[in-house]
Amino acid sequence: MTGKASLSKALDRFPRVRMTHAPTPVESLNNLSSDLGLRLSIKRDDCTGIGFGGNKVRQLEFYLGQACEQHADTVLITGAVQSNFVRTTAAMAAKLGMACHVQLEDRVATDSEHYRSSGNVLLNRLLGASVHHYGVGEDESGADAALDDLAGRLLQSGACPYVVHLGMQHPPLGALGYVSAAMEIADQLQTMDRVDVIYIPSGSALTHIGVLYGLRMLGIDIPVRGVCVRRSKSLQHKRVVTRLNELGEMLIGPVPSSCIELTDIALAPGYGIMSESAREVIEKTARREGLFIDPVYSGKTMSAVFQEADQLQGKHVLMWHTGGQPALFAYQDAFGYQPPVE
Ligand SMILES: Cc1ncc(COP(=O)(O)O)c(C=O)c1O
């Protein structure tokens, strides 16, 4: 059996609800290409459809597939206040007729009123999600445990809850969506000039490992450069190794961890805080290409491409746009624009 056939067969073992507008387009960014001295293409996973799209739609197809299989009527998820995962879950749950409870963690230190009430927070409200607060930032297992407690209370009141767990104690189900996306890009690569490197954000790492695993299993050796957006390269490396091995166990065997590439060049000053470099890159991408990228994920990924442009001269770079633009409205204070003058 070919790599493609075995991967498809392995993916088919997992329940799935299909909602992604796929294949998402691959576009050339000609203006930025000439500015940077390289050839820049972009995979538009900001255009995956439902609820402003983004990478989490592909991941949630598998979590919510499991939820439907378990006849759940209520979905629970935890994330940062401006989490795109939370907003996308609320949108997909709405479409499936499920109630949604979202728990917002204090992961980013800010006193911005827009951060607390606009962007994804506003969208969660529009989507009818019940919003809960978790007062700690970096405590994945604590946040999952609080969500499990809430699920227990909902169960007692007669609901059938399903929890989308983010912690490392749970299998990396969402990565399956990006194994499937790797199969999609593999088809698109056949009609494109050779891509030299793919840049992709690496947070929970499920997008990163899904693409990396899928491509390697299809015999495609393009480097997949994970851009750290949440933690340092050394911490992220440990996470990616673990998650990649777990994915191998869920599917058709391991890929070597030697294929993992990471950079944390764009991480500072930390998760969820827009750097000066990301701000400039967001503005430049909007002004040169009419394209929006976000302050937390795609902006930092593009910032890594800009910062590493010297080593990429003449190369064909594919930047994987994972969405997140609603957060632009939550970060408007950080852009520092003044009101128009009379
Ligand atoms: C817009 C966006 N891009 C990228 C990521 C990172 O993806 P992952 O958590 O799969 O590493 C996230 C995570 O929340 C996201 O919201």
Coordinates of C-alpha atoms and ligand atoms in Angstrom, one line a residue:
M1 CA 0.0 0.0 0.0
T2 CA 1.3 3.5 -0.8
G3 CA 2.0 6.1 2.0
K4 CA -1.1 8.0 0.9
A5 CA -3.4 4.9 1.0
S6 CA -2.1 3.8 4.4
L7 CA -2.5 7.3 5.9
S8 CA -6.0 7.7 4.5
K9 CA -6.9 4.3 5.9
A10 CA -5.5 5.1 9.3
L11 CA -7.3 8.5 9.4
D12 CA -10.6 6.8 8.4
R13 CA -10.5 4.9 11.7
F14 CA -11.2 8.1 13.6
P15 CA -14.7 9.7 13.7
R16 CA -14.8 13.1 12.0
V17 CA -17.3 15.8 11.3
R18 CA -16.3 17.5 8.0
M19 CA -16.7 21.3 8.1
T20 CA -13.4 22.6 6.5
H21 CA -13.6 24.5 3.3
A22 CA -10.9 22.5 1.6
P23 CA -8.6 22.6 -0.2
T24 CA -7.6 26.0 1.0
P25 CA -5.8 28.1 -1.6
V26 CA -2.0 28.5 -2.0
E27 CA -1.2 32.0 -3.1
S28 CA 2.0 33.9 -4.2
L29 CA 2.9 37.0 -2.2
N30 CA 4.8 38.7 -5.0
N31 CA 5.3 42.1 -3.3
L32 CA 6.7 40.7 -0.1
S33 CA 8.8 38.3 -2.2
S34 CA 10.5 41.1 -4.0
D35 CA 10.9 43.1 -0.7
L36 CA 12.6 40.1 1.0
G37 CA 14.6 38.6 -1.9
L38 CA 12.9 35.3 -1.8
R39 CA 9.8 33.6 -3.2
L40 CA 7.0 33.6 -0.7
S41 CA 3.9 31.5 -1.0
I42 CA 1.1 31.2 1.6
K43 CA -1.3 28.4 2.4
R44 CA -4.5 30.1 3.3
D45 CA -5.8 28.1 6.3
D46 CA -7.3 31.4 7.6
C47 CA -9.9 30.5 4.9
T48 CA -11.1 27.2 6.4
G49 CA -14.7 28.5 6.6
I50 CA -16.8 28.4 9.7
G51 CA -16.6 31.0 12.4
F52 CA -13.8 33.1 10.8
G53 CA -11.8 29.9 10.0
G54 CA -8.2 29.2 11.0
N55 CA -6.3 26.0 11.8
K56 CA -8.5 24.9 14.6
V57 CA -11.4 24.0 12.3
R58 CA -9.3 21.1 10.9
Q59 CA -8.3 20.0 14.4
L60 CA -11.9 20.2 15.7
E61 CA -13.2 17.9 13.0
F62 CA -11.7 15.0 15.0
Y63 CA -12.6 16.2 18.5
L64 CA -16.2 16.9 17.6
G65 CA -16.3 13.6 15.6
Q66 CA -15.6 11.9 18.8
A67 CA -18.1 14.1 20.6
C68 CA -20.8 13.2 18.1
E69 CA -19.9 9.5 18.4
Q70 CA -20.4 9.8 22.2
H71 CA -23.8 11.5 21.6
A72 CA -22.6 14.6 23.4
D73 CA -24.9 17.6 23.5
T74 CA -22.4 20.0 25.2
V75 CA -18.8 20.8 24.4
L76 CA -16.3 22.3 26.9
I77 CA -13.0 23.9 26.1
T78 CA -10.3 26.0 27.8
G79 CA -7.9 28.6 26.4
A80 CA -6.4 32.0 26.7
V81 CA -8.8 34.9 26.8
Q82 CA -8.3 35.6 23.1
S83 CA -8.1 31.9 22.1
N84 CA -9.0 31.1 18.6
F85 CA -9.5 27.5 19.5
V86 CA -12.3 28.5 22.0
R87 CA -14.0 30.7 19.4
T88 CA -13.9 28.0 16.7
T89 CA -15.2 25.4 19.1
A90 CA -18.1 27.7 20.0
A91 CA -18.8 28.2 16.3
M92 CA -18.7 24.5 15.3
A93 CA -20.7 23.5 18.4
A94 CA -23.4 26.0 17.4
K95 CA -23.5 24.5 13.9
L96 CA -23.9 21.0 15.4
G97 CA -26.7 22.2 17.7
M98 CA -24.5 21.6 20.8
A99 CA -24.2 23.9 23.9
C100 CA -20.7 25.2 24.5
H101 CA -18.9 26.1 27.7
V102 CA -15.7 28.0 27.4
Q103 CA -13.1 28.6 30.1
L104 CA -10.9 31.6 29.6
E105 CA -7.5 31.5 31.3
D106 CA -5.4 34.5 32.5
R107 CA -2.5 33.6 30.3
V108 CA -1.5 37.1 29.1
A109 CA -0.8 40.0 31.5
T110 CA -2.6 43.0 30.1
D111 CA -4.9 45.6 31.4
S112 CA -6.3 46.4 27.9
E113 CA -10.1 46.6 27.9
H114 CA -10.2 45.6 24.2
Y115 CA -8.3 42.4 25.1
R116 CA -10.9 41.4 27.7
S117 CA -14.0 42.3 25.7
S118 CA -13.4 42.5 21.9
G119 CA -12.0 40.1 19.2
N120 CA -12.6 36.5 20.1
V121 CA -14.3 37.3 23.4
L122 CA -17.0 39.3 21.6
L123 CA -17.4 36.4 19.1
N124 CA -17.8 33.8 21.9
R125 CA -20.7 35.9 23.2
L126 CA -22.3 36.2 19.7
L127 CA -22.0 32.4 19.4
G128 CA -24.0 32.0 22.6
A129 CA -21.2 30.2 24.6
S130 CA -21.3 30.1 28.4
V131 CA -18.1 31.8 29.5
H132 CA -16.2 30.8 32.7
H133 CA -13.0 32.3 34.1
Y134 CA -9.8 30.4 35.2
G135 CA -7.5 32.7 37.1
V136 CA -4.2 31.0 36.3
G137 CA -2.1 31.3 33.1
E138 CA 0.4 28.5 32.4
D139 CA -1.3 25.5 34.1
E140 CA -2.5 23.1 31.3
S141 CA -3.4 20.2 33.6
G142 CA -5.0 22.5 36.2
A143 CA -7.2 24.1 33.5
D144 CA -8.2 20.7 32.1
A145 CA -9.0 19.5 35.7
A146 CA -11.3 22.6 36.2
L147 CA -13.0 21.8 33.0
D148 CA -13.5 18.2 34.0
D149 CA -15.1 19.4 37.3
L150 CA -17.5 21.6 35.3
A151 CA -18.2 18.7 32.9
G152 CA -19.1 16.6 36.0
R153 CA -21.5 19.2 37.3
L154 CA -23.1 19.4 33.8
L155 CA -23.5 15.6 33.7
Q156 CA -25.2 15.7 37.1
S157 CA -27.7 18.2 35.7
G158 CA -28.6 15.9 32.8
A159 CA -26.3 17.1 30.0
C160 CA -24.0 14.8 28.0
P161 CA -20.7 16.8 28.0
Y162 CA -17.6 16.3 25.9
V163 CA -14.3 18.0 26.9
V164 CA -11.7 19.1 24.4
H165 CA -8.6 18.5 26.4
L166 CA -5.4 20.4 25.6
G167 CA -3.1 18.9 28.2
M168 CA -0.3 16.4 27.5
Q169 CA -2.1 13.6 29.4
H170 CA -4.5 13.4 26.4
P171 CA -3.9 12.1 22.9
P172 CA -3.1 14.6 20.2
L173 CA -6.3 14.1 18.4
G174 CA -6.3 17.5 16.7
A175 CA -3.1 16.6 14.9
L176 CA -5.1 14.3 12.7
G177 CA -6.6 17.3 11.0
Y178 CA -3.2 18.4 10.0
V179 CA -2.1 15.0 8.8
S180 CA -5.1 15.4 6.5
A181 CA -3.9 18.9 5.6
A182 CA -0.5 17.5 4.7
M183 CA -2.2 15.2 2.2
E184 CA -3.9 18.2 0.8
I185 CA -0.8 20.3 0.4
A186 CA 1.0 17.2 -1.1
D187 CA -1.4 17.3 -3.9
Q188 CA -1.0 21.1 -4.3
L189 CA 2.8 20.7 -4.3
Q190 CA 2.6 18.6 -7.4
T191 CA 1.6 21.6 -9.5
M192 CA 3.9 24.1 -7.8
D193 CA 7.6 24.8 -8.2
R194 CA 9.6 23.0 -5.5
V195 CA 9.1 24.5 -2.1
D196 CA 12.4 24.7 -0.1
V197 CA 10.9 25.2 3.4
I198 CA 7.6 25.5 5.2
Y199 CA 7.1 27.9 8.1
I200 CA 4.3 27.0 10.5
P201 CA 3.4 28.2 14.0
S202 CA 4.2 25.7 16.9
G203 CA 2.0 26.2 20.0
S204 CA 0.3 23.1 21.3
A205 CA 2.4 21.7 18.4
L206 CA -0.5 19.7 16.9
T207 CA -0.6 21.7 13.6
H208 CA 3.2 21.4 13.3
I209 CA 3.4 17.7 14.0
G210 CA 0.4 16.9 11.8
V211 CA 2.0 18.5 8.8
L212 CA 5.5 17.1 9.6
Y213 CA 4.2 13.6 10.1
G214 CA 2.0 13.6 7.1
L215 CA 4.6 14.9 4.7
R216 CA 7.3 12.5 5.9
M217 CA 4.9 9.5 5.6
L218 CA 4.1 10.6 2.1
G219 CA 7.9 10.6 1.3
I220 CA 8.1 14.4 1.1
D221 CA 11.3 15.8 2.8
I222 CA 10.6 19.6 2.7
P223 CA 11.9 21.0 6.0
V224 CA 8.9 22.1 8.2
R225 CA 10.2 24.9 10.4
G226 CA 8.1 25.2 13.5
V227 CA 7.9 28.8 14.8
C228 CA 7.7 28.8 18.6
V229 CA 4.8 31.1 19.7
R230 CA 4.2 29.8 23.3
R231 CA 7.5 28.5 24.8
S232 CA 11.2 28.5 24.2
K233 CA 12.8 26.2 21.6
S234 CA 14.2 23.7 24.1
L235 CA 10.9 23.3 25.9
Q236 CA 9.0 23.2 22.6
H237 CA 11.4 20.6 21.2
K238 CA 10.5 18.2 24.1
R239 CA 6.8 18.7 23.5
V240 CA 7.1 18.2 19.7
V241 CA 9.1 14.9 20.2
T242 CA 6.5 13.5 22.6
R243 CA 3.5 14.5 20.5
L244 CA 5.1 13.3 17.3
N245 CA 5.8 9.8 18.9
E246 CA 2.2 9.7 20.2
L247 CA 0.9 10.5 16.7
G248 CA 3.0 7.8 15.2
E249 CA 1.4 5.3 17.7
M250 CA -2.1 6.5 16.7
L251 CA -1.4 6.2 13.0
I252 CA 1.1 4.1 11.0
G253 CA 4.3 4.2 13.1
P254 CA 7.1 6.7 14.0
V255 CA 8.9 9.3 12.0
P256 CA 12.4 10.2 13.4
S257 CA 12.6 13.1 15.7
S258 CA 15.7 14.3 13.8
C259 CA 13.3 15.8 11.3
I260 CA 12.0 18.3 13.8
E261 CA 13.1 21.9 13.2
L262 CA 12.2 24.8 15.4
T263 CA 13.0 28.5 15.8
D264 CA 12.1 30.8 18.7
I265 CA 13.4 33.9 16.9
A266 CA 10.0 35.6 17.0
L267 CA 8.8 34.5 20.4
A268 CA 9.9 37.5 22.5
P269 CA 8.5 39.1 24.6
G270 CA 6.4 36.0 25.2
Y271 CA 3.1 34.3 24.4
G272 CA 0.3 36.5 23.4
I273 CA 2.4 39.7 23.6
M274 CA 2.8 41.4 20.2
S275 CA 6.5 42.3 19.6
E276 CA 7.6 45.4 17.7
S277 CA 8.8 43.2 14.9
A278 CA 5.4 41.4 14.7
R279 CA 3.6 44.7 14.6
E280 CA 5.8 45.9 11.7
V281 CA 5.3 42.7 9.8
I282 CA 1.5 42.7 10.3
E283 CA 1.4 46.3 8.9
K284 CA 3.7 45.5 6.1
T285 CA 1.8 42.4 5.1
A286 CA -1.5 44.4 5.1
R287 CA 0.0 47.3 3.2
R288 CA 1.9 45.3 0.6
E289 CA -0.5 42.3 0.1
G290 CA -3.9 43.4 1.5
L291 CA -3.6 40.4 3.8
F292 CA -4.2 40.3 7.5
I293 CA -2.2 38.2 9.9
D294 CA -2.6 38.1 13.6
P295 CA -0.5 39.3 16.6
V296 CA 0.0 35.9 18.4
Y297 CA 0.5 33.2 15.7
S298 CA 0.6 34.1 12.0
G299 CA 2.2 37.5 12.7
K300 CA 5.0 35.9 14.6
T301 CA 5.4 33.2 12.0
M302 CA 5.7 35.8 9.3
S303 CA 8.1 37.7 11.6
A304 CA 10.3 34.6 11.7
V305 CA 10.4 34.5 7.9
F306 CA 11.3 38.2 7.8
Q307 CA 14.0 37.8 10.5
E308 CA 15.5 34.8 8.7
A309 CA 15.2 36.3 5.2
D310 CA 19.0 36.6 4.9
Q311 CA 19.4 32.8 5.0
L312 CA 16.4 32.3 2.7
Q313 CA 17.6 34.4 -0.3
G314 CA 16.4 33.0 -3.6
K315 CA 14.5 30.2 -1.8
H316 CA 10.8 29.3 -2.2
V317 CA 9.2 29.6 1.3
L318 CA 5.7 28.5 2.0
M319 CA 4.2 30.2 5.1
W320 CA 1.3 28.4 6.5
H321 CA -1.3 31.0 7.5
T322 CA -3.3 29.5 10.4
G323 CA -5.7 32.4 10.9
G324 CA -6.4 34.2 14.2
Q325 CA -7.3 37.6 12.7
P326 CA -10.2 38.3 15.1
A327 CA -7.5 38.9 17.7
L328 CA -6.4 42.0 15.8
F329 CA -9.3 43.9 17.3
A330 CA -8.4 42.8 20.8
Y331 CA -4.8 44.1 20.3
Q332 CA -5.7 47.4 18.9
D333 CA -4.2 49.3 21.8
A334 CA -0.8 47.7 21.0
F335 CA -0.8 49.2 17.5
G336 CA -0.9 52.7 19.1
Y337 CA -3.0 54.3 16.4
Q338 CA -4.2 57.8 17.3
P339 CA -7.7 59.0 16.5
P340 CA -8.0 61.0 13.2
V341 CA -7.2 64.7 13.5
E342 CA -9.7 67.3 12.5
Ligands
LIG1 C1 -4.5 31.2 14.8 C2 -3.6 30.1 15.4 N1 -2.5 29.7 14.7 C3 -1.7 28.8 15.2 C4 -2.0 28.2 16.4 C5 -1.0 27.2 17.0 O1 -1.5 25.9 16.6 P1 -1.1 24.7 17.5 O2 -1.7 24.9 18.9 O3 -1.7 23.5 16.8 O4 0.4 24.6 17.6 C6 -3.1 28.5 17.2 C7 -3.4 28.0 18.5 O5 -4.2 28.3 19.2 C8 -4.0 29.5 16.6 O6 -5.1 29.9 17.2

